[in-house]
Amino acid sequence: MTNAYSLDGLLVFGLLFVCTCAYFRKVPRLKAWLLSEKRGVWGVFYKAAVIGSRLHAAVAIACIVMAFYVLFIK
């Protein structure tokens, strides 16, 4: 179980958030509904989707490393 108040918990949450928003960007209905705003509170979803799609290789490697860390080291 990963604690949300530790550094590794925040990293897991951040990676999952970026990956989920990047997935939302690929689904047309979700893109129009959730990622239409580029500023404000809803703009965080748009910015995470942009990070996930532009840095997809780095995000994928970070997800694999974090999964290895959570499953085997922690």
PDB file of N, CA, C and O in Angstrom:
ATOM      1  N   MET A   1       0.839  -1.172   0.000  1.00  0.00           N
ATOM      2  CA  MET A   1       0.000   0.000   0.000  1.00  0.00           C
ATOM      3  C   MET A   1       0.892   1.246   0.000  1.00  0.00           C
ATOM      4  O   MET A   1       1.784   1.369   0.821  1.00  0.00           O
ATOM      5  N   THR A   2       0.650   2.154  -0.905  1.00  0.00           N
ATOM      6  CA  THR A   2       1.456   3.355  -1.009  1.00  0.00           C
ATOM      7  C   THR A   2       0.782   4.495  -0.262  1.00  0.00           C
ATOM      8  O   THR A   2      -0.397   4.762  -0.452  1.00  0.00           O
ATOM      9  N   ASN A   3       1.552   5.134   0.574  1.00  0.00           N
ATOM     10  CA  ASN A   3       1.039   6.253   1.348  1.00  0.00           C
ATOM     11  C   ASN A   3       1.036   7.506   0.474  1.00  0.00           C
ATOM     12  O   ASN A   3       2.027   7.828  -0.164  1.00  0.00           O
ATOM     13  N   ALA A   4      -0.049   8.238   0.476  1.00  0.00           N
ATOM     14  CA  ALA A   4      -0.170   9.430  -0.372  1.00  0.00           C
ATOM     15  C   ALA A   4       0.623  10.598   0.176  1.00  0.00           C
ATOM     16  O   ALA A   4       0.873  11.562  -0.546  1.00  0.00           O
ATOM     17  N   TYR A   5       1.045  10.541   1.423  1.00  0.00           N
ATOM     18  CA  TYR A   5       1.748  11.653   2.030  1.00  0.00           C
ATOM     19  C   TYR A   5       3.258  11.491   1.996  1.00  0.00           C
ATOM     20  O   TYR A   5       3.975  12.294   2.550  1.00  0.00           O
ATOM     21  N   SER A   6       3.756  10.454   1.378  1.00  0.00           N
ATOM     22  CA  SER A   6       5.189  10.287   1.233  1.00  0.00           C
ATOM     23  C   SER A   6       5.606  10.708  -0.174  1.00  0.00           C
ATOM     24  O   SER A   6       4.773  10.887  -1.063  1.00  0.00           O
ATOM     25  N   LEU A   7       6.891  10.854  -0.375  1.00  0.00           N
ATOM     26  CA  LEU A   7       7.385  11.304  -1.673  1.00  0.00           C
ATOM     27  C   LEU A   7       7.090  10.281  -2.758  1.00  0.00           C
ATOM     28  O   LEU A   7       6.652  10.645  -3.858  1.00  0.00           O
ATOM     29  N   ASP A   8       7.281   9.011  -2.462  1.00  0.00           N
ATOM     30  CA  ASP A   8       6.999   8.001  -3.486  1.00  0.00           C
ATOM     31  C   ASP A   8       5.510   7.899  -3.776  1.00  0.00           C
ATOM     32  O   ASP A   8       5.112   7.647  -4.910  1.00  0.00           O
ATOM     33  N   GLY A   9       4.663   8.152  -2.794  1.00  0.00           N
ATOM     34  CA  GLY A   9       3.219   8.178  -3.036  1.00  0.00           C
ATOM     35  C   GLY A   9       2.815   9.332  -3.937  1.00  0.00           C
ATOM     36  O   GLY A   9       1.963   9.187  -4.816  1.00  0.00           O
ATOM     37  N   LEU A  10       3.436  10.487  -3.731  1.00  0.00           N
ATOM     38  CA  LEU A  10       3.156  11.637  -4.593  1.00  0.00           C
ATOM     39  C   LEU A  10       3.646  11.394  -6.014  1.00  0.00           C
ATOM     40  O   LEU A  10       2.998  11.805  -6.974  1.00  0.00           O
ATOM     41  N   LEU A  11       4.791  10.729  -6.148  1.00  0.00           N
ATOM     42  CA  LEU A  11       5.294  10.409  -7.485  1.00  0.00           C
ATOM     43  C   LEU A  11       4.376   9.424  -8.204  1.00  0.00           C
ATOM     44  O   LEU A  11       4.113   9.577  -9.402  1.00  0.00           O
ATOM     45  N   VAL A  12       3.874   8.427  -7.482  1.00  0.00           N
ATOM     46  CA  VAL A  12       2.940   7.475  -8.076  1.00  0.00           C
ATOM     47  C   VAL A  12       1.665   8.194  -8.505  1.00  0.00           C
ATOM     48  O   VAL A  12       1.161   7.987  -9.619  1.00  0.00           O
ATOM     49  N   PHE A  13       1.153   9.048  -7.650  1.00  0.00           N
ATOM     50  CA  PHE A  13      -0.056   9.796  -7.986  1.00  0.00           C
ATOM     51  C   PHE A  13       0.170  10.683  -9.209  1.00  0.00           C
ATOM     52  O   PHE A  13      -0.662  10.745 -10.110  1.00  0.00           O
ATOM     53  N   GLY A  14       1.290  11.384  -9.245  1.00  0.00           N
ATOM     54  CA  GLY A  14       1.593  12.249 -10.378  1.00  0.00           C
ATOM     55  C   GLY A  14       1.721  11.486 -11.683  1.00  0.00           C
ATOM     56  O   GLY A  14       1.208  11.908 -12.723  1.00  0.00           O
ATOM     57  N   LEU A  15       2.399  10.349 -11.645  1.00  0.00           N
ATOM     58  CA  LEU A  15       2.541   9.538 -12.857  1.00  0.00           C
ATOM     59  C   LEU A  15       1.200   8.994 -13.330  1.00  0.00           C
ATOM     60  O   LEU A  15       0.900   9.009 -14.527  1.00  0.00           O
ATOM     61  N   LEU A  16       0.391   8.517 -12.401  1.00  0.00           N
ATOM     62  CA  LEU A  16      -0.925   8.011 -12.782  1.00  0.00           C
ATOM     63  C   LEU A  16      -1.817   9.122 -13.324  1.00  0.00           C
ATOM     64  O   LEU A  16      -2.583   8.908 -14.269  1.00  0.00           O
ATOM     65  N   PHE A  17      -1.715  10.313 -12.761  1.00  0.00           N
ATOM     66  CA  PHE A  17      -2.505  11.452 -13.228  1.00  0.00           C
ATOM     67  C   PHE A  17      -2.106  11.841 -14.650  1.00  0.00           C
ATOM     68  O   PHE A  17      -2.959  12.053 -15.513  1.00  0.00           O
ATOM     69  N   VAL A  18      -0.797  11.906 -14.903  1.00  0.00           N
ATOM     70  CA  VAL A  18      -0.316  12.267 -16.238  1.00  0.00           C
ATOM     71  C   VAL A  18      -0.709  11.196 -17.250  1.00  0.00           C
ATOM     72  O   VAL A  18      -1.162  11.515 -18.362  1.00  0.00           O
ATOM     73  N   CYS A  19      -0.566   9.932 -16.897  1.00  0.00           N
ATOM     74  CA  CYS A  19      -0.932   8.844 -17.821  1.00  0.00           C
ATOM     75  C   CYS A  19      -2.427   8.839 -18.112  1.00  0.00           C
ATOM     76  O   CYS A  19      -2.842   8.625 -19.255  1.00  0.00           O
ATOM     77  N   THR A  20      -3.246   9.077 -17.099  1.00  0.00           N
ATOM     78  CA  THR A  20      -4.690   9.103 -17.293  1.00  0.00           C
ATOM     79  C   THR A  20      -5.114  10.264 -18.172  1.00  0.00           C
ATOM     80  O   THR A  20      -5.947  10.103 -19.074  1.00  0.00           O
ATOM     81  N   CYS A  21      -4.536  11.423 -17.950  1.00  0.00           N
ATOM     82  CA  CYS A  21      -4.890  12.584 -18.783  1.00  0.00           C
ATOM     83  C   CYS A  21      -4.419  12.410 -20.220  1.00  0.00           C
ATOM     84  O   CYS A  21      -5.100  12.848 -21.153  1.00  0.00           O
ATOM     85  N   ALA A  22      -3.263  11.769 -20.410  1.00  0.00           N
ATOM     86  CA  ALA A  22      -2.800  11.498 -21.775  1.00  0.00           C
ATOM     87  C   ALA A  22      -3.742  10.519 -22.475  1.00  0.00           C
ATOM     88  O   ALA A  22      -3.993  10.647 -23.683  1.00  0.00           O
ATOM     89  N   TYR A  23      -4.288   9.561 -21.728  1.00  0.00           N
ATOM     90  CA  TYR A  23      -5.272   8.649 -22.303  1.00  0.00           C
ATOM     91  C   TYR A  23      -6.554   9.401 -22.660  1.00  0.00           C
ATOM     92  O   TYR A  23      -7.147   9.171 -23.716  1.00  0.00           O
ATOM     93  N   PHE A  24      -6.987  10.302 -21.781  1.00  0.00           N
ATOM     94  CA  PHE A  24      -8.189  11.102 -22.059  1.00  0.00           C
ATOM     95  C   PHE A  24      -8.032  11.921 -23.327  1.00  0.00           C
ATOM     96  O   PHE A  24      -8.996  12.172 -24.037  1.00  0.00           O
ATOM     97  N   ARG A  25      -6.815  12.322 -23.626  1.00  0.00           N
ATOM     98  CA  ARG A  25      -6.580  13.127 -24.828  1.00  0.00           C
ATOM     99  C   ARG A  25      -6.801  12.307 -26.097  1.00  0.00           C
ATOM    100  O   ARG A  25      -7.119  12.861 -27.150  1.00  0.00           O
ATOM    101  N   LYS A  26      -6.658  10.994 -26.023  1.00  0.00           N
ATOM    102  CA  LYS A  26      -6.841  10.132 -27.188  1.00  0.00           C
ATOM    103  C   LYS A  26      -8.303   9.763 -27.437  1.00  0.00           C
ATOM    104  O   LYS A  26      -8.654   9.357 -28.531  1.00  0.00           O
ATOM    105  N   VAL A  27      -9.160   9.908 -26.430  1.00  0.00           N
ATOM    106  CA  VAL A  27     -10.578   9.577 -26.557  1.00  0.00           C
ATOM    107  C   VAL A  27     -11.334  10.852 -26.933  1.00  0.00           C
ATOM    108  O   VAL A  27     -11.333  11.818 -26.168  1.00  0.00           O
ATOM    109  N   PRO A  28     -11.988  10.887 -28.109  1.00  0.00           N
ATOM    110  CA  PRO A  28     -12.590  12.141 -28.592  1.00  0.00           C
ATOM    111  C   PRO A  28     -13.630  12.759 -27.657  1.00  0.00           C
ATOM    112  O   PRO A  28     -13.631  13.972 -27.442  1.00  0.00           O
ATOM    113  N   ARG A  29     -14.522  11.967 -27.098  1.00  0.00           N
ATOM    114  CA  ARG A  29     -15.559  12.533 -26.221  1.00  0.00           C
ATOM    115  C   ARG A  29     -14.963  13.094 -24.941  1.00  0.00           C
ATOM    116  O   ARG A  29     -15.384  14.147 -24.467  1.00  0.00           O
ATOM    117  N   LEU A  30     -13.990  12.386 -24.376  1.00  0.00           N
ATOM    118  CA  LEU A  30     -13.362  12.872 -23.153  1.00  0.00           C
ATOM    119  C   LEU A  30     -12.493  14.092 -23.425  1.00  0.00           C
ATOM    120  O   LEU A  30     -12.399  14.989 -22.588  1.00  0.00           O
ATOM    121  N   LYS A  31     -11.876  14.130 -24.594  1.00  0.00           N
ATOM    122  CA  LYS A  31     -11.055  15.280 -24.945  1.00  0.00           C
ATOM    123  C   LYS A  31     -11.906  16.543 -25.047  1.00  0.00           C
ATOM    124  O   LYS A  31     -11.529  17.599 -24.539  1.00  0.00           O
ATOM    125  N   ALA A  32     -13.054  16.429 -25.672  1.00  0.00           N
ATOM    126  CA  ALA A  32     -13.927  17.593 -25.830  1.00  0.00           C
ATOM    127  C   ALA A  32     -14.533  18.022 -24.490  1.00  0.00           C
ATOM    128  O   ALA A  32     -14.731  19.205 -24.248  1.00  0.00           O
ATOM    129  N   TRP A  33     -14.781  17.068 -23.613  1.00  0.00           N
ATOM    130  CA  TRP A  33     -15.441  17.378 -22.357  1.00  0.00           C
ATOM    131  C   TRP A  33     -14.462  17.852 -21.282  1.00  0.00           C
ATOM    132  O   TRP A  33     -14.691  18.842 -20.605  1.00  0.00           O
ATOM    133  N   LEU A  34     -13.348  17.152 -21.128  1.00  0.00           N
ATOM    134  CA  LEU A  34     -12.464  17.396 -20.001  1.00  0.00           C
ATOM    135  C   LEU A  34     -11.282  18.288 -20.349  1.00  0.00           C
ATOM    136  O   LEU A  34     -10.820  19.052 -19.515  1.00  0.00           O
ATOM    137  N   LEU A  35     -10.811  18.236 -21.569  1.00  0.00           N
ATOM    138  CA  LEU A  35      -9.586  18.945 -21.923  1.00  0.00           C
ATOM    139  C   LEU A  35      -9.834  20.185 -22.766  1.00  0.00           C
ATOM    140  O   LEU A  35      -8.941  20.655 -23.462  1.00  0.00           O
ATOM    141  N   SER A  36     -11.038  20.714 -22.736  1.00  0.00           N
ATOM    142  CA  SER A  36     -11.336  21.889 -23.553  1.00  0.00           C
ATOM    143  C   SER A  36     -10.795  23.177 -22.928  1.00  0.00           C
ATOM    144  O   SER A  36     -10.441  24.103 -23.647  1.00  0.00           O
ATOM    145  N   GLU A  37     -10.728  23.238 -21.619  1.00  0.00           N
ATOM    146  CA  GLU A  37     -10.216  24.430 -20.930  1.00  0.00           C
ATOM    147  C   GLU A  37      -8.701  24.357 -20.830  1.00  0.00           C
ATOM    148  O   GLU A  37      -8.141  23.317 -20.500  1.00  0.00           O
ATOM    149  N   LYS A  38      -8.041  25.478 -21.114  1.00  0.00           N
ATOM    150  CA  LYS A  38      -6.587  25.504 -21.036  1.00  0.00           C
ATOM    151  C   LYS A  38      -6.084  26.338 -19.858  1.00  0.00           C
ATOM    152  O   LYS A  38      -4.890  26.357 -19.594  1.00  0.00           O
ATOM    153  N   ARG A  39      -6.998  27.016 -19.161  1.00  0.00           N
ATOM    154  CA  ARG A  39      -6.628  27.810 -17.999  1.00  0.00           C
ATOM    155  C   ARG A  39      -7.527  27.458 -16.828  1.00  0.00           C
ATOM    156  O   ARG A  39      -8.589  26.893 -17.002  1.00  0.00           O
ATOM    157  N   GLY A  40      -7.075  27.816 -15.652  1.00  0.00           N
ATOM    158  CA  GLY A  40      -7.874  27.576 -14.459  1.00  0.00           C
ATOM    159  C   GLY A  40      -7.666  26.186 -13.889  1.00  0.00           C
ATOM    160  O   GLY A  40      -6.685  25.500 -14.188  1.00  0.00           O
ATOM    161  N   VAL A  41      -8.603  25.782 -13.066  1.00  0.00           N
ATOM    162  CA  VAL A  41      -8.505  24.472 -12.410  1.00  0.00           C
ATOM    163  C   VAL A  41      -8.574  23.345 -13.427  1.00  0.00           C
ATOM    164  O   VAL A  41      -7.815  22.377 -13.350  1.00  0.00           O
ATOM    165  N   TRP A  42      -9.456  23.445 -14.400  1.00  0.00           N
ATOM    166  CA  TRP A  42      -9.576  22.400 -15.411  1.00  0.00           C
ATOM    167  C   TRP A  42      -8.379  22.378 -16.355  1.00  0.00           C
ATOM    168  O   TRP A  42      -8.147  21.397 -17.046  1.00  0.00           O
ATOM    169  N   GLY A  43      -7.617  23.455 -16.384  1.00  0.00           N
ATOM    170  CA  GLY A  43      -6.420  23.511 -17.216  1.00  0.00           C
ATOM    171  C   GLY A  43      -5.327  22.566 -16.754  1.00  0.00           C
ATOM    172  O   GLY A  43      -4.434  22.219 -17.524  1.00  0.00           O
ATOM    173  N   VAL A  44      -5.383  22.153 -15.489  1.00  0.00           N
ATOM    174  CA  VAL A  44      -4.401  21.193 -14.977  1.00  0.00           C
ATOM    175  C   VAL A  44      -4.510  19.875 -15.741  1.00  0.00           C
ATOM    176  O   VAL A  44      -3.500  19.254 -16.062  1.00  0.00           O
ATOM    177  N   PHE A  45      -5.733  19.448 -16.068  1.00  0.00           N
ATOM    178  CA  PHE A  45      -5.917  18.221 -16.840  1.00  0.00           C
ATOM    179  C   PHE A  45      -5.316  18.368 -18.235  1.00  0.00           C
ATOM    180  O   PHE A  45      -4.666  17.457 -18.743  1.00  0.00           O
ATOM    181  N   TYR A  46      -5.520  19.529 -18.851  1.00  0.00           N
ATOM    182  CA  TYR A  46      -4.973  19.776 -20.181  1.00  0.00           C
ATOM    183  C   TYR A  46      -3.446  19.773 -20.149  1.00  0.00           C
ATOM    184  O   TYR A  46      -2.793  19.162 -21.003  1.00  0.00           O
ATOM    185  N   LYS A  47      -2.871  20.429 -19.156  1.00  0.00           N
ATOM    186  CA  LYS A  47      -1.417  20.508 -19.064  1.00  0.00           C
ATOM    187  C   LYS A  47      -0.801  19.142 -18.784  1.00  0.00           C
ATOM    188  O   LYS A  47       0.251  18.795 -19.330  1.00  0.00           O
ATOM    189  N   ALA A  48      -1.451  18.339 -17.967  1.00  0.00           N
ATOM    190  CA  ALA A  48      -0.959  16.984 -17.710  1.00  0.00           C
ATOM    191  C   ALA A  48      -1.058  16.129 -18.967  1.00  0.00           C
ATOM    192  O   ALA A  48      -0.178  15.308 -19.232  1.00  0.00           O
ATOM    193  N   ALA A  49      -2.103  16.324 -19.762  1.00  0.00           N
ATOM    194  CA  ALA A  49      -2.245  15.576 -21.007  1.00  0.00           C
ATOM    195  C   ALA A  49      -1.164  15.963 -22.009  1.00  0.00           C
ATOM    196  O   ALA A  49      -0.629  15.110 -22.725  1.00  0.00           O
ATOM    197  N   VAL A  50      -0.819  17.239 -22.050  1.00  0.00           N
ATOM    198  CA  VAL A  50       0.245  17.690 -22.949  1.00  0.00           C
ATOM    199  C   VAL A  50       1.588  17.113 -22.513  1.00  0.00           C
ATOM    200  O   VAL A  50       2.368  16.623 -23.335  1.00  0.00           O
ATOM    201  N   ILE A  51       1.859  17.110 -21.217  1.00  0.00           N
ATOM    202  CA  ILE A  51       3.097  16.525 -20.708  1.00  0.00           C
ATOM    203  C   ILE A  51       3.150  15.036 -21.034  1.00  0.00           C
ATOM    204  O   ILE A  51       4.175  14.511 -21.473  1.00  0.00           O
ATOM    205  N   GLY A  52       2.043  14.336 -20.831  1.00  0.00           N
ATOM    206  CA  GLY A  52       2.013  12.903 -21.094  1.00  0.00           C
ATOM    207  C   GLY A  52       2.174  12.552 -22.558  1.00  0.00           C
ATOM    208  O   GLY A  52       2.770  11.533 -22.905  1.00  0.00           O
ATOM    209  N   SER A  53       1.665  13.390 -23.441  1.00  0.00           N
ATOM    210  CA  SER A  53       1.776  13.071 -24.867  1.00  0.00           C
ATOM    211  C   SER A  53       3.118  13.505 -25.446  1.00  0.00           C
ATOM    212  O   SER A  53       3.659  12.832 -26.317  1.00  0.00           O
ATOM    213  N   ARG A  54       3.673  14.588 -24.969  1.00  0.00           N
ATOM    214  CA  ARG A  54       4.976  15.039 -25.495  1.00  0.00           C
ATOM    215  C   ARG A  54       6.142  14.266 -24.920  1.00  0.00           C
ATOM    216  O   ARG A  54       7.136  14.036 -25.603  1.00  0.00           O
ATOM    217  N   LEU A  55       6.057  13.870 -23.680  1.00  0.00           N
ATOM    218  CA  LEU A  55       7.138  13.130 -23.030  1.00  0.00           C
ATOM    219  C   LEU A  55       6.741  11.677 -22.798  1.00  0.00           C
ATOM    220  O   LEU A  55       7.036  11.105 -21.756  1.00  0.00           O
ATOM    221  N   HIS A  56       6.077  11.069 -23.780  1.00  0.00           N
ATOM    222  CA  HIS A  56       5.530   9.733 -23.574  1.00  0.00           C
ATOM    223  C   HIS A  56       6.606   8.695 -23.284  1.00  0.00           C
ATOM    224  O   HIS A  56       6.377   7.786 -22.503  1.00  0.00           O
ATOM    225  N   ALA A  57       7.769   8.805 -23.867  1.00  0.00           N
ATOM    226  CA  ALA A  57       8.828   7.826 -23.600  1.00  0.00           C
ATOM    227  C   ALA A  57       9.350   7.971 -22.171  1.00  0.00           C
ATOM    228  O   ALA A  57       9.531   6.966 -21.461  1.00  0.00           O
ATOM    229  N   ALA A  58       9.582   9.190 -21.750  1.00  0.00           N
ATOM    230  CA  ALA A  58      10.074   9.412 -20.388  1.00  0.00           C
ATOM    231  C   ALA A  58       9.035   9.021 -19.345  1.00  0.00           C
ATOM    232  O   ALA A  58       9.377   8.446 -18.305  1.00  0.00           O
ATOM    233  N   VAL A  59       7.771   9.305 -19.615  1.00  0.00           N
ATOM    234  CA  VAL A  59       6.700   8.938 -18.679  1.00  0.00           C
ATOM    235  C   VAL A  59       6.561   7.421 -18.601  1.00  0.00           C
ATOM    236  O   VAL A  59       6.380   6.859 -17.521  1.00  0.00           O
ATOM    237  N   ALA A  60       6.678   6.744 -19.720  1.00  0.00           N
ATOM    238  CA  ALA A  60       6.582   5.279 -19.730  1.00  0.00           C
ATOM    239  C   ALA A  60       7.739   4.648 -18.947  1.00  0.00           C
ATOM    240  O   ALA A  60       7.530   3.711 -18.166  1.00  0.00           O
ATOM    241  N   ILE A  61       8.934   5.169 -19.135  1.00  0.00           N
ATOM    242  CA  ILE A  61      10.086   4.643 -18.386  1.00  0.00           C
ATOM    243  C   ILE A  61       9.923   4.926 -16.898  1.00  0.00           C
ATOM    244  O   ILE A  61      10.211   4.064 -16.057  1.00  0.00           O
ATOM    245  N   ALA A  62       9.445   6.112 -16.560  1.00  0.00           N
ATOM    246  CA  ALA A  62       9.217   6.448 -15.151  1.00  0.00           C
ATOM    247  C   ALA A  62       8.159   5.546 -14.530  1.00  0.00           C
ATOM    248  O   ALA A  62       8.291   5.140 -13.368  1.00  0.00           O
ATOM    249  N   CYS A  63       7.124   5.190 -15.282  1.00  0.00           N
ATOM    250  CA  CYS A  63       6.094   4.278 -14.773  1.00  0.00           C
ATOM    251  C   CYS A  63       6.664   2.884 -14.525  1.00  0.00           C
ATOM    252  O   CYS A  63       6.353   2.251 -13.514  1.00  0.00           O
ATOM    253  N   ILE A  64       7.504   2.407 -15.418  1.00  0.00           N
ATOM    254  CA  ILE A  64       8.118   1.087 -15.247  1.00  0.00           C
ATOM    255  C   ILE A  64       9.056   1.081 -14.045  1.00  0.00           C
ATOM    256  O   ILE A  64       9.038   0.145 -13.229  1.00  0.00           O
ATOM    257  N   VAL A  65       9.859   2.123 -13.909  1.00  0.00           N
ATOM    258  CA  VAL A  65      10.774   2.210 -12.767  1.00  0.00           C
ATOM    259  C   VAL A  65       9.989   2.303 -11.457  1.00  0.00           C
ATOM    260  O   VAL A  65      10.337   1.642 -10.467  1.00  0.00           O
ATOM    261  N   MET A  66       8.933   3.097 -11.443  1.00  0.00           N
ATOM    262  CA  MET A  66       8.141   3.235 -10.224  1.00  0.00           C
ATOM    263  C   MET A  66       7.422   1.929  -9.883  1.00  0.00           C
ATOM    264  O   MET A  66       7.307   1.573  -8.715  1.00  0.00           O
ATOM    265  N   ALA A  67       6.942   1.219 -10.885  1.00  0.00           N
ATOM    266  CA  ALA A  67       6.298  -0.069 -10.630  1.00  0.00           C
ATOM    267  C   ALA A  67       7.296  -1.053 -10.043  1.00  0.00           C
ATOM    268  O   ALA A  67       6.982  -1.788  -9.093  1.00  0.00           O
ATOM    269  N   PHE A  68       8.511  -1.100 -10.573  1.00  0.00           N
ATOM    270  CA  PHE A  68       9.551  -1.974 -10.023  1.00  0.00           C
ATOM    271  C   PHE A  68       9.863  -1.593  -8.589  1.00  0.00           C
ATOM    272  O   PHE A  68       9.992  -2.455  -7.728  1.00  0.00           O
ATOM    273  N   TYR A  69       9.946  -0.292  -8.324  1.00  0.00           N
ATOM    274  CA  TYR A  69      10.238   0.181  -6.970  1.00  0.00           C
ATOM    275  C   TYR A  69       9.128  -0.211  -5.997  1.00  0.00           C
ATOM    276  O   TYR A  69       9.404  -0.709  -4.905  1.00  0.00           O
ATOM    277  N   VAL A  70       7.891   0.005  -6.381  1.00  0.00           N
ATOM    278  CA  VAL A  70       6.771  -0.276  -5.471  1.00  0.00           C
ATOM    279  C   VAL A  70       6.612  -1.779  -5.249  1.00  0.00           C
ATOM    280  O   VAL A  70       6.349  -2.220  -4.126  1.00  0.00           O
ATOM    281  N   LEU A  71       6.801  -2.576  -6.293  1.00  0.00           N
ATOM    282  CA  LEU A  71       6.583  -4.013  -6.162  1.00  0.00           C
ATOM    283  C   LEU A  71       7.732  -4.747  -5.480  1.00  0.00           C
ATOM    284  O   LEU A  71       7.498  -5.678  -4.704  1.00  0.00           O
ATOM    285  N   PHE A  72       8.963  -4.369  -5.741  1.00  0.00           N
ATOM    286  CA  PHE A  72      10.086  -5.175  -5.286  1.00  0.00           C
ATOM    287  C   PHE A  72      10.957  -4.529  -4.227  1.00  0.00           C
ATOM    288  O   PHE A  72      11.544  -5.228  -3.403  1.00  0.00           O
ATOM    289  N   ILE A  73      11.070  -3.220  -4.209  1.00  0.00           N
ATOM    290  CA  ILE A  73      11.979  -2.576  -3.256  1.00  0.00           C
ATOM    291  C   ILE A  73      11.247  -2.117  -2.006  1.00  0.00           C
ATOM    292  O   ILE A  73      11.725  -2.332  -0.901  1.00  0.00           O
ATOM    293  N   LYS A  74      10.101  -1.530  -2.175  1.00  0.00           N
ATOM    294  CA  LYS A  74       9.384  -0.991  -1.027  1.00  0.00           C
ATOM    295  C   LYS A  74       8.738  -2.045  -0.228  1.00  0.00           C
ATOM    296  O   LYS A  74       8.185  -2.875  -0.127  1.00  0.00           O
TER     297      LYS A  74
END
